[in-house]
PDB file of C-alpha atoms in Angstrom:
ATOM      1  CA  GLY A 177      -8.787   2.685 -25.206  1.00  0.00           C
ATOM      2  CA  ARG A 178      -9.084   0.348 -28.473  1.00  0.00           C
ATOM      3  CA  PRO A 179      -9.489   2.498 -31.592  1.00  0.00           C
ATOM      4  CA  GLY A 180     -13.703   1.802 -32.860  1.00  0.00           C
ATOM      5  CA  ARG A 181     -14.263   1.407 -28.781  1.00  0.00           C
ATOM      6  CA  PRO A 182     -15.787   4.315 -26.521  1.00  0.00           C
ATOM      7  CA  THR A 183     -13.529   4.744 -23.563  1.00  0.00           C
ATOM      8  CA  ARG A 184     -16.231   6.356 -21.163  1.00  0.00           C
ATOM      9  CA  GLY A 185     -14.101   8.791 -19.742  1.00  0.00           C
ATOM     10  CA  ARG A 186     -11.579   6.415 -18.490  1.00  0.00           C
ATOM     11  CA  ALA A 187      -8.454   8.365 -20.095  1.00  0.00           C
ATOM     12  CA  GLY A 188      -9.414  11.175 -18.388  1.00  0.00           C
ATOM     13  CA  ALA A 189      -9.101   9.416 -15.410  1.00  0.00           C
ATOM     14  CA  ARG A 190      -6.438   7.208 -16.231  1.00  0.00           C
ATOM     15  CA  ALA A 191      -4.059  11.226 -16.965  1.00  0.00           C
ATOM     16  CA  LEU A 192      -5.768  12.672 -13.572  1.00  0.00           C
ATOM     17  CA  GLU A 193      -5.106   9.050 -11.795  1.00  0.00           C
ATOM     18  CA  ASN A 194      -1.069   9.105 -13.414  1.00  0.00           C
ATOM     19  CA  GLN A 195      -0.385  12.793 -12.190  1.00  0.00           C
ATOM     20  CA  ILE A 196      -2.260  11.546  -8.723  1.00  0.00           C
ATOM     21  CA  GLY A 197      -0.005   8.333  -8.830  1.00  0.00           C
ATOM     22  CA  ARG A 198       3.396  10.451  -9.780  1.00  0.00           C
ATOM     23  CA  ARG A 199       2.454  13.581  -7.135  1.00  0.00           C
ATOM     24  CA  TYR A 200       2.658  10.807  -4.344  1.00  0.00           C
ATOM     25  CA  GLY A 201       4.834   8.415  -6.126  1.00  0.00           C
ATOM     26  CA  GLN A 202       2.149   5.114  -5.282  1.00  0.00           C
ATOM     27  CA  CYS A 203       2.523   2.067  -7.404  1.00  0.00           C
ATOM     28  CA  VAL A 204       5.542   2.104  -8.834  1.00  0.00           C
ATOM     29  CA  SER A 205       6.397  -1.263  -8.606  1.00  0.00           C
ATOM     30  CA  LEU A 206       2.960  -2.461 -10.293  1.00  0.00           C
ATOM     31  CA  VAL A 207       3.997  -0.658 -13.707  1.00  0.00           C
ATOM     32  CA  GLY A 208       7.525  -1.846 -13.393  1.00  0.00           C
ATOM     33  CA  GLU A 209       8.729  -5.104 -12.481  1.00  0.00           C
ATOM     34  CA  GLU A 210       5.411  -6.674 -11.431  1.00  0.00           C
ATOM     35  CA  ARG A 211       3.796  -5.658 -14.673  1.00  0.00           C
ATOM     36  CA  SER A 212       5.609  -8.082 -16.650  1.00  0.00           C
ATOM     37  CA  SER A 213       3.468 -11.064 -15.817  1.00  0.00           C
ATOM     38  CA  PRO A 214      -0.302 -10.676 -16.849  1.00  0.00           C
ATOM     39  CA  VAL A 215      -3.042 -11.434 -14.679  1.00  0.00           C
ATOM     40  CA  LEU A 216      -5.744 -13.665 -17.015  1.00  0.00           C
ATOM     41  CA  VAL A 217      -9.447 -12.638 -16.560  1.00  0.00           C
ATOM     42  CA  VAL A 218     -11.351 -15.584 -17.961  1.00  0.00           C
ATOM     43  CA  GLU A 219     -15.106 -14.208 -18.379  1.00  0.00           C
ATOM     44  CA  ASP A 220     -17.454 -14.969 -21.177  1.00  0.00           C
ATOM     45  CA  ASP A 221     -20.044 -12.355 -20.038  1.00  0.00           C
ATOM     46  CA  ALA A 222     -17.961  -9.481 -22.534  1.00  0.00           C
ATOM     47  CA  GLY A 223     -19.772  -6.721 -20.944  1.00  0.00           C
ATOM     48  CA  VAL A 224     -18.577  -8.529 -16.923  1.00  0.00           C
ATOM     49  CA  ARG A 225     -14.995  -9.113 -18.673  1.00  0.00           C
ATOM     50  CA  GLU A 226     -14.692  -5.338 -19.754  1.00  0.00           C
ATOM     51  CA  PHE A 227     -15.824  -4.228 -16.048  1.00  0.00           C
ATOM     52  CA  LEU A 228     -12.953  -6.651 -14.503  1.00  0.00           C
ATOM     53  CA  VAL A 229     -10.061  -5.923 -17.297  1.00  0.00           C
ATOM     54  CA  SER A 230     -11.111  -1.965 -16.682  1.00  0.00           C
ATOM     55  CA  VAL A 231     -10.862  -2.324 -13.133  1.00  0.00           C
ATOM     56  CA  LEU A 232      -7.491  -4.127 -13.347  1.00  0.00           C
ATOM     57  CA  VAL A 233      -5.324  -1.417 -15.847  1.00  0.00           C
ATOM     58  CA  GLU A 234      -6.837   1.099 -13.692  1.00  0.00           C
ATOM     59  CA  GLN A 235      -4.819   0.011 -10.891  1.00  0.00           C
ATOM     60  CA  GLY A 236      -1.821  -0.690 -13.404  1.00  0.00           C
ATOM     61  CA  TYR A 237      -1.922  -4.404 -14.344  1.00  0.00           C
ATOM     62  CA  ARG A 238      -1.067  -6.198 -17.869  1.00  0.00           C
ATOM     63  CA  VAL A 239      -4.097  -8.154 -18.479  1.00  0.00           C
ATOM     64  CA  VAL A 240      -4.803 -11.103 -20.674  1.00  0.00           C
ATOM     65  CA  ALA A 241      -8.930 -11.960 -21.310  1.00  0.00           C
ATOM     66  CA  ALA A 242     -10.328 -14.516 -22.728  1.00  0.00           C
ATOM     67  CA  ALA A 243     -13.951 -15.550 -23.094  1.00  0.00           C
ATOM     68  CA  SER A 244     -13.494 -19.058 -22.079  1.00  0.00           C
ATOM     69  CA  GLY A 245     -10.840 -21.553 -20.809  1.00  0.00           C
ATOM     70  CA  GLU A 246      -9.290 -22.986 -24.318  1.00  0.00           C
ATOM     71  CA  ALA A 247      -9.038 -19.430 -25.730  1.00  0.00           C
ATOM     72  CA  ALA A 248      -7.130 -18.535 -21.870  1.00  0.00           C
ATOM     73  CA  ALA A 249      -4.844 -21.412 -22.645  1.00  0.00           C
ATOM     74  CA  GLU A 250      -3.492 -20.343 -26.186  1.00  0.00           C
ATOM     75  CA  LEU A 251      -3.233 -17.088 -25.384  1.00  0.00           C
ATOM     76  CA  LEU A 252      -1.271 -17.455 -22.283  1.00  0.00           C
ATOM     77  CA  ASP A 253       1.427 -19.637 -24.632  1.00  0.00           C
ATOM     78  CA  GLY A 254       3.323 -20.790 -21.900  1.00  0.00           C
ATOM     79  CA  GLU A 255       3.615 -17.008 -20.160  1.00  0.00           C
ATOM     80  CA  ARG A 256       2.938 -17.631 -16.509  1.00  0.00           C
ATOM     81  CA  ALA A 257      -0.014 -15.537 -14.913  1.00  0.00           C
ATOM     82  CA  GLN A 258       0.619 -13.409 -11.676  1.00  0.00           C
ATOM     83  CA  LEU A 259      -2.669 -13.801 -10.756  1.00  0.00           C
ATOM     84  CA  ALA A 260      -6.507 -15.385 -12.197  1.00  0.00           C
ATOM     85  CA  VAL A 261      -9.586 -13.798 -12.196  1.00  0.00           C
ATOM     86  CA  LEU A 262     -11.210 -16.568 -13.103  1.00  0.00           C
ATOM     87  CA  ASP A 263     -15.865 -17.071 -13.907  1.00  0.00           C
ATOM     88  CA  MET A 264     -16.701 -20.424 -12.237  1.00  0.00           C
ATOM     89  CA  GLY A 265     -19.246 -20.823 -15.224  1.00  0.00           C
ATOM     90  CA  LEU A 266     -17.491 -20.920 -18.273  1.00  0.00           C
ATOM     91  CA  PRO A 267     -18.433 -23.054 -21.694  1.00  0.00           C
ATOM     92  CA  GLY A 268     -16.278 -25.537 -22.221  1.00  0.00           C
ATOM     93  CA  MET A 269     -13.835 -25.903 -19.415  1.00  0.00           C
ATOM     94  CA  ASP A 270     -15.149 -24.563 -16.411  1.00  0.00           C
ATOM     95  CA  GLY A 271     -13.026 -21.849 -14.178  1.00  0.00           C
ATOM     96  CA  PHE A 272     -11.835 -24.454 -11.989  1.00  0.00           C
ATOM     97  CA  GLU A 273     -10.219 -26.445 -14.894  1.00  0.00           C
ATOM     98  CA  VAL A 274      -8.989 -23.332 -15.842  1.00  0.00           C
ATOM     99  CA  ALA A 275      -7.057 -22.692 -12.607  1.00  0.00           C
ATOM    100  CA  GLU A 276      -5.359 -26.479 -12.861  1.00  0.00           C
ATOM    101  CA  LEU A 277      -3.489 -25.213 -15.795  1.00  0.00           C
ATOM    102  CA  LEU A 278      -2.179 -22.362 -14.003  1.00  0.00           C
ATOM    103  CA  ALA A 279       0.881 -22.956 -11.535  1.00  0.00           C
ATOM    104  CA  PRO A 280      -0.276 -23.977  -8.173  1.00  0.00           C
ATOM    105  CA  ASP A 281       1.546 -21.136  -6.418  1.00  0.00           C
ATOM    106  CA  VAL A 282      -0.987 -18.735  -8.455  1.00  0.00           C
ATOM    107  CA  PRO A 283      -3.610 -16.516  -7.151  1.00  0.00           C
ATOM    108  CA  VAL A 284      -7.024 -17.720  -7.866  1.00  0.00           C
ATOM    109  CA  ILE A 285     -10.110 -15.209  -7.547  1.00  0.00           C
ATOM    110  CA  ILE A 286     -13.465 -17.221  -8.812  1.00  0.00           C
ATOM    111  CA  VAL A 287     -16.118 -14.701  -9.966  1.00  0.00           C
ATOM    112  CA  THR A 288     -19.523 -16.307  -9.368  1.00  0.00           C
ATOM    113  CA  GLY A 289     -23.394 -16.006  -9.767  1.00  0.00           C
ATOM    114  CA  ASP A 290     -22.594 -19.313  -6.680  1.00  0.00           C
ATOM    115  CA  PRO A 291     -19.811 -18.499  -4.246  1.00  0.00           C
ATOM    116  CA  VAL A 292     -21.516 -21.739  -2.253  1.00  0.00           C
ATOM    117  CA  GLY A 293     -20.610 -23.892  -4.995  1.00  0.00           C
ATOM    118  CA  ALA A 294     -17.267 -22.098  -5.660  1.00  0.00           C
ATOM    119  CA  TYR A 295     -16.463 -23.131  -1.888  1.00  0.00           C
ATOM    120  CA  ALA A 296     -17.581 -26.765  -2.444  1.00  0.00           C
ATOM    121  CA  ARG A 297     -15.336 -26.954  -5.229  1.00  0.00           C
ATOM    122  CA  MET A 298     -12.041 -25.706  -3.806  1.00  0.00           C
ATOM    123  CA  GLN A 299     -10.136 -28.921  -3.245  1.00  0.00           C
ATOM    124  CA  GLY A 300      -8.049 -27.899  -0.915  1.00  0.00           C
ATOM    125  CA  ARG A 301      -6.568 -25.029  -2.851  1.00  0.00           C
ATOM    126  CA  VAL A 302      -8.057 -22.518   0.027  1.00  0.00           C
ATOM    127  CA  GLU A 303      -5.229 -20.870   0.212  1.00  0.00           C
ATOM    128  CA  HIS A 304      -4.812 -19.824  -3.548  1.00  0.00           C
ATOM    129  CA  PHE A 305      -8.273 -19.153  -3.907  1.00  0.00           C
ATOM    130  CA  GLN A 306     -10.876 -16.023  -2.782  1.00  0.00           C
ATOM    131  CA  VAL A 307     -14.541 -16.274  -4.206  1.00  0.00           C
ATOM    132  CA  LEU A 308     -16.309 -12.889  -5.233  1.00  0.00           C
ATOM    133  CA  PRO A 309     -19.994 -13.016  -5.895  1.00  0.00           C
ATOM    134  CA  LYS A 310     -21.432 -11.736  -8.812  1.00  0.00           C
ATOM    135  CA  PRO A 311     -21.988  -9.068  -9.667  1.00  0.00           C
ATOM    136  CA  VAL A 312     -18.981  -7.808  -8.323  1.00  0.00           C
ATOM    137  CA  ALA A 313     -18.073  -4.073  -6.616  1.00  0.00           C
ATOM    138  CA  ALA A 314     -15.008  -2.507  -8.314  1.00  0.00           C
ATOM    139  CA  GLU A 315     -13.731  -1.847  -4.616  1.00  0.00           C
ATOM    140  CA  LEU A 316     -14.020  -5.493  -3.944  1.00  0.00           C
ATOM    141  CA  LEU A 317     -12.532  -7.010  -6.382  1.00  0.00           C
ATOM    142  CA  GLU A 318      -9.594  -4.689  -6.169  1.00  0.00           C
ATOM    143  CA  HIS A 319      -8.940  -5.528  -2.632  1.00  0.00           C
ATOM    144  CA  ALA A 320      -9.351  -8.623  -3.654  1.00  0.00           C
ATOM    145  CA  VAL A 321      -6.150  -8.349  -6.072  1.00  0.00           C
ATOM    146  CA  ALA A 322      -4.498  -6.378  -3.253  1.00  0.00           C
ATOM    147  CA  ALA A 323      -4.564  -9.405  -0.727  1.00  0.00           C
ATOM    148  CA  ALA A 324      -3.806 -11.919  -3.723  1.00  0.00           C
ATOM    149  CA  VAL A 325      -0.709 -10.312  -5.132  1.00  0.00           C
TER     150      VAL A 325
END
């Protein structure tokens, strides 16, 4: 983890996961070529954002995380995301407005307390959108990410 932040036992889990990964040769490509392109996470709730980031990092992704769409645009700074995990109800730009900033073929996972509202707003981009209701289970996010990339 980062200095000054509790790791909550992730370091031990990561070490074990790395051993298992090496032993069974799993997910090598994630660490190599695909890893160069980040997964964008935009979520204004710090606890939920940390959870989403931890799940993605444990899967071997490089993650760029922001609390708002405006901050996300600055963080990406022209870099292309391979996937975006977006909260629908953000301060300022909402998740759909953030999605519009991305290349049209970037898959988007909308994480929301209002899945019905999210489906209503998908505006014909259904093939690149998935909607996950909050609270999000780690397994559900992992499946959605695997299906998207």
